C-alpha positions as a LaTeX table, in Angstrom:
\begin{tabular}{lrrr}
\hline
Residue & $x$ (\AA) & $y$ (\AA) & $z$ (\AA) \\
\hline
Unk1 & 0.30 & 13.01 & 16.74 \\
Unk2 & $-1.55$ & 9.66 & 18.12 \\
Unk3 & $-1.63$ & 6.30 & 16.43 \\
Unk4 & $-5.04$ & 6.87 & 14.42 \\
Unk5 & $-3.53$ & 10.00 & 12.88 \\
Unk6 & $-0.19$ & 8.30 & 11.75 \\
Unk7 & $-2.54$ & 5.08 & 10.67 \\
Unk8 & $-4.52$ & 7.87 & 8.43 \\
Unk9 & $-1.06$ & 9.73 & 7.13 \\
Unk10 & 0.67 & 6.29 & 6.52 \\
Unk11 & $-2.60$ & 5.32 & 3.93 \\
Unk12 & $-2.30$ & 8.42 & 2.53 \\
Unk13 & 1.45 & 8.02 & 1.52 \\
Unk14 & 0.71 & 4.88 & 0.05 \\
Unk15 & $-1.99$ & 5.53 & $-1.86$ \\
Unk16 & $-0.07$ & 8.67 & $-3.42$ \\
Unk17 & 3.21 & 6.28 & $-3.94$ \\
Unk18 & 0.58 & 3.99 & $-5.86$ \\
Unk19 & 1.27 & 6.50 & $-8.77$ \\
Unk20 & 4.85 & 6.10 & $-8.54$ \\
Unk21 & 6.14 & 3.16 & $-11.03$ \\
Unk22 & 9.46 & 2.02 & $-11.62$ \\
Unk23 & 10.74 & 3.03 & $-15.28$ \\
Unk24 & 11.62 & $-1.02$ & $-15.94$ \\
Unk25 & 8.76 & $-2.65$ & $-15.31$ \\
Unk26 & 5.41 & $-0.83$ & $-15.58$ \\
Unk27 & 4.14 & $-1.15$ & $-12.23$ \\
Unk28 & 3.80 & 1.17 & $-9.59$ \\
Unk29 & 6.45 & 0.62 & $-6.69$ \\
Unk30 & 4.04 & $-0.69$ & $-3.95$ \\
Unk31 & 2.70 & $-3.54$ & $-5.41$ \\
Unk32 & 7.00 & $-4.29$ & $-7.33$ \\
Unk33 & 7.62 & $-4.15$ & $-3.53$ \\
Unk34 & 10.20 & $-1.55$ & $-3.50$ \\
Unk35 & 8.79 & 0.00 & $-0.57$ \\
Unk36 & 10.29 & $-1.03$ & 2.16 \\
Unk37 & 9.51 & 1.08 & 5.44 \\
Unk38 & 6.92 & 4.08 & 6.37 \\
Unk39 & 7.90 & 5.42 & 9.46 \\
Unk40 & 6.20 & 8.75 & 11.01 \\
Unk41 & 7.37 & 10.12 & 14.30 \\
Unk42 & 5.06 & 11.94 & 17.17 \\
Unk43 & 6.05 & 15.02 & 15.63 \\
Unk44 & 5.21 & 14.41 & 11.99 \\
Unk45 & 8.21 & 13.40 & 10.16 \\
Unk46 & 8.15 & 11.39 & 7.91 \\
Unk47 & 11.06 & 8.47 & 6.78 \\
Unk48 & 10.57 & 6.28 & 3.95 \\
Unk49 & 12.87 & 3.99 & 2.76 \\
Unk50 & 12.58 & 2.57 & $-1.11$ \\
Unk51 & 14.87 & 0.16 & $-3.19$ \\
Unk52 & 15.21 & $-0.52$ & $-7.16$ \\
Unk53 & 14.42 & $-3.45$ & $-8.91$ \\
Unk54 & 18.48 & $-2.69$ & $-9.55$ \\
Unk55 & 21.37 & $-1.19$ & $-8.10$ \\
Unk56 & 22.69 & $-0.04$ & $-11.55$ \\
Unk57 & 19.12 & 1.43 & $-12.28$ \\
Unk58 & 19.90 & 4.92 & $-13.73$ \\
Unk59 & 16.52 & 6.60 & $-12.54$ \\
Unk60 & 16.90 & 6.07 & $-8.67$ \\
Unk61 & 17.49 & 9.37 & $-7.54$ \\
Unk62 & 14.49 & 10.42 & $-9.65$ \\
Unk63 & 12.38 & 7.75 & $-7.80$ \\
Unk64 & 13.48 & 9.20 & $-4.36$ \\
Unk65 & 12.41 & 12.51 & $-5.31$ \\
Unk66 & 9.35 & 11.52 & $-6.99$ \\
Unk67 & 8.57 & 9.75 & $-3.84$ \\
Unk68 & 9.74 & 12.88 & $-1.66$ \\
Unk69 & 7.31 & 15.03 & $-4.05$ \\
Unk70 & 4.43 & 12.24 & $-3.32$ \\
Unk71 & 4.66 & 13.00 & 0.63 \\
Unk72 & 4.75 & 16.35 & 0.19 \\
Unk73 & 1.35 & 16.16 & $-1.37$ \\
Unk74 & 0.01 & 13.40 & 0.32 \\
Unk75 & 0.61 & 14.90 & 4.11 \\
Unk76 & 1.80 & 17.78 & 6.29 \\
Unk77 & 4.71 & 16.79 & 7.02 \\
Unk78 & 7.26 & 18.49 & 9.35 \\
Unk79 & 10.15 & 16.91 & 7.67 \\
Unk80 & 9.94 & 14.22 & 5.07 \\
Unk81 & 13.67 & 11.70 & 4.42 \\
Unk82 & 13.28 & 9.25 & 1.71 \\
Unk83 & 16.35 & 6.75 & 1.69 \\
Unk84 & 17.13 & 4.70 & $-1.06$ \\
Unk85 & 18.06 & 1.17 & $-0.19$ \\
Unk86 & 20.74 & $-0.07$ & $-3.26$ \\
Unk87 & 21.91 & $-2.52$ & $-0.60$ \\
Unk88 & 18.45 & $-4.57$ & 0.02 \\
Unk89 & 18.48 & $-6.85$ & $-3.21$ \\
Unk90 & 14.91 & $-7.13$ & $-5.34$ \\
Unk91 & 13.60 & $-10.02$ & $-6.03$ \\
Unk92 & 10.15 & $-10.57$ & $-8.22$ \\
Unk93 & 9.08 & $-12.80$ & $-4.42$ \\
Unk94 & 8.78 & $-8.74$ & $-2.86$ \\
Unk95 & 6.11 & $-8.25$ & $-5.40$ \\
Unk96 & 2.32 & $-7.99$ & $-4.31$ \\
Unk97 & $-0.11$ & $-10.34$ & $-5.53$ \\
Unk98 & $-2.17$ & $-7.13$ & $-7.45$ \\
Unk99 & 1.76 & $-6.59$ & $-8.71$ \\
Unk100 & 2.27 & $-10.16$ & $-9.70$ \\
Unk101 & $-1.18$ & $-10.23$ & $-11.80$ \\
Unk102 & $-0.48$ & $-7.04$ & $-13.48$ \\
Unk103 & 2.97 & $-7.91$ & $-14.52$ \\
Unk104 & 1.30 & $-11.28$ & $-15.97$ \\
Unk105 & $-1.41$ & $-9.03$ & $-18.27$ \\
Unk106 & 1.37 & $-6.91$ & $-19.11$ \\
Unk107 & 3.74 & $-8.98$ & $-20.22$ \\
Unk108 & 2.32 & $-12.57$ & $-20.54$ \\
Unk109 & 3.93 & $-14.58$ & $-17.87$ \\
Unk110 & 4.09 & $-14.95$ & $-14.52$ \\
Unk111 & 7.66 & $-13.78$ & $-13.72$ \\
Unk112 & 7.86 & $-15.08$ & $-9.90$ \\
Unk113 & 7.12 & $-18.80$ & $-11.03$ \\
Unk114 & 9.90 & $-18.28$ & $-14.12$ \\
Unk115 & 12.41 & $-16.40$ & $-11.52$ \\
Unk116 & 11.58 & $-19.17$ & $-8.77$ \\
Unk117 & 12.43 & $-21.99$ & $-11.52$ \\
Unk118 & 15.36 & $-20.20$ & $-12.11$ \\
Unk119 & 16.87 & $-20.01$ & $-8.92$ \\
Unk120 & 15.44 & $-23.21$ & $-7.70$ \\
Unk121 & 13.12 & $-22.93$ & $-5.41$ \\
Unk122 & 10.05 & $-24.90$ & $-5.13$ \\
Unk123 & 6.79 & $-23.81$ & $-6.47$ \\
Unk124 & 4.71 & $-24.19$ & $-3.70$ \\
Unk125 & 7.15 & $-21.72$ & $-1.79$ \\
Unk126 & 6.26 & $-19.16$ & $-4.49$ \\
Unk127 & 2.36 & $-19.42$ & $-4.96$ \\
\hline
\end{tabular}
């Protein structure tokens, strides 16, 4: 498998894993920033590692499967591994900008500048 090919599979996982939203916050994992690695080998496996907004989430192992089921679909995979990452905390910072608007016409505030107050951090860090 050469470069382009892995380029193409890699888009197609992530557009499939676009459907894929935490059960928390209404948002699909990519743009919450849960995803954390893609890799694909020469031979066609495929390793993707994925976290949880939080450790005590009750849903993870459905979210690795889910995912799992998503590569399945998306490519022909010779083997597919999804790891879930409990260890890498979340923070609302990980989210993607598309994420960060969504979450404020969903819920009516933007919850990186609140979470950045929060913890301190300056604003112009966040933005």
């Amino acid at each position: 498998m050469n470069e382009k090919e892995k380029v193409e599979w890699k888009k197609k996982i992530i557009q499939g894993i676009h459907e894929v939203y935490d059960p928390e916050i209404p948002i699909d994992i990519v743009n919450l920033g849960l995803v954390y690695q893609i890799d694909i080998s020469d031979d066609g496996d495929v390793y993707v590692r994925i976290g949880a907004t939080t450790p005590a989430c009750p849903v993870t192992e459905d979210l690795q499967y889910t995912v799992e089921q998503v590569v399945k679909e998306s490519v022909p995979a010779k083997s597919i591994r999804v790891e879930l990452d409990l260890d890498t905390e979340w923070t609302p910072l990980m989210m993607t900008e598309e994420g960060r608007k969504e979450f404020i016409r969903k819920f009516g505030y933007d919850i990186v500048k609140r979470w950045a107050e929060r913890m301190g951090i300056e604003e112009q860090k966040v933005t």
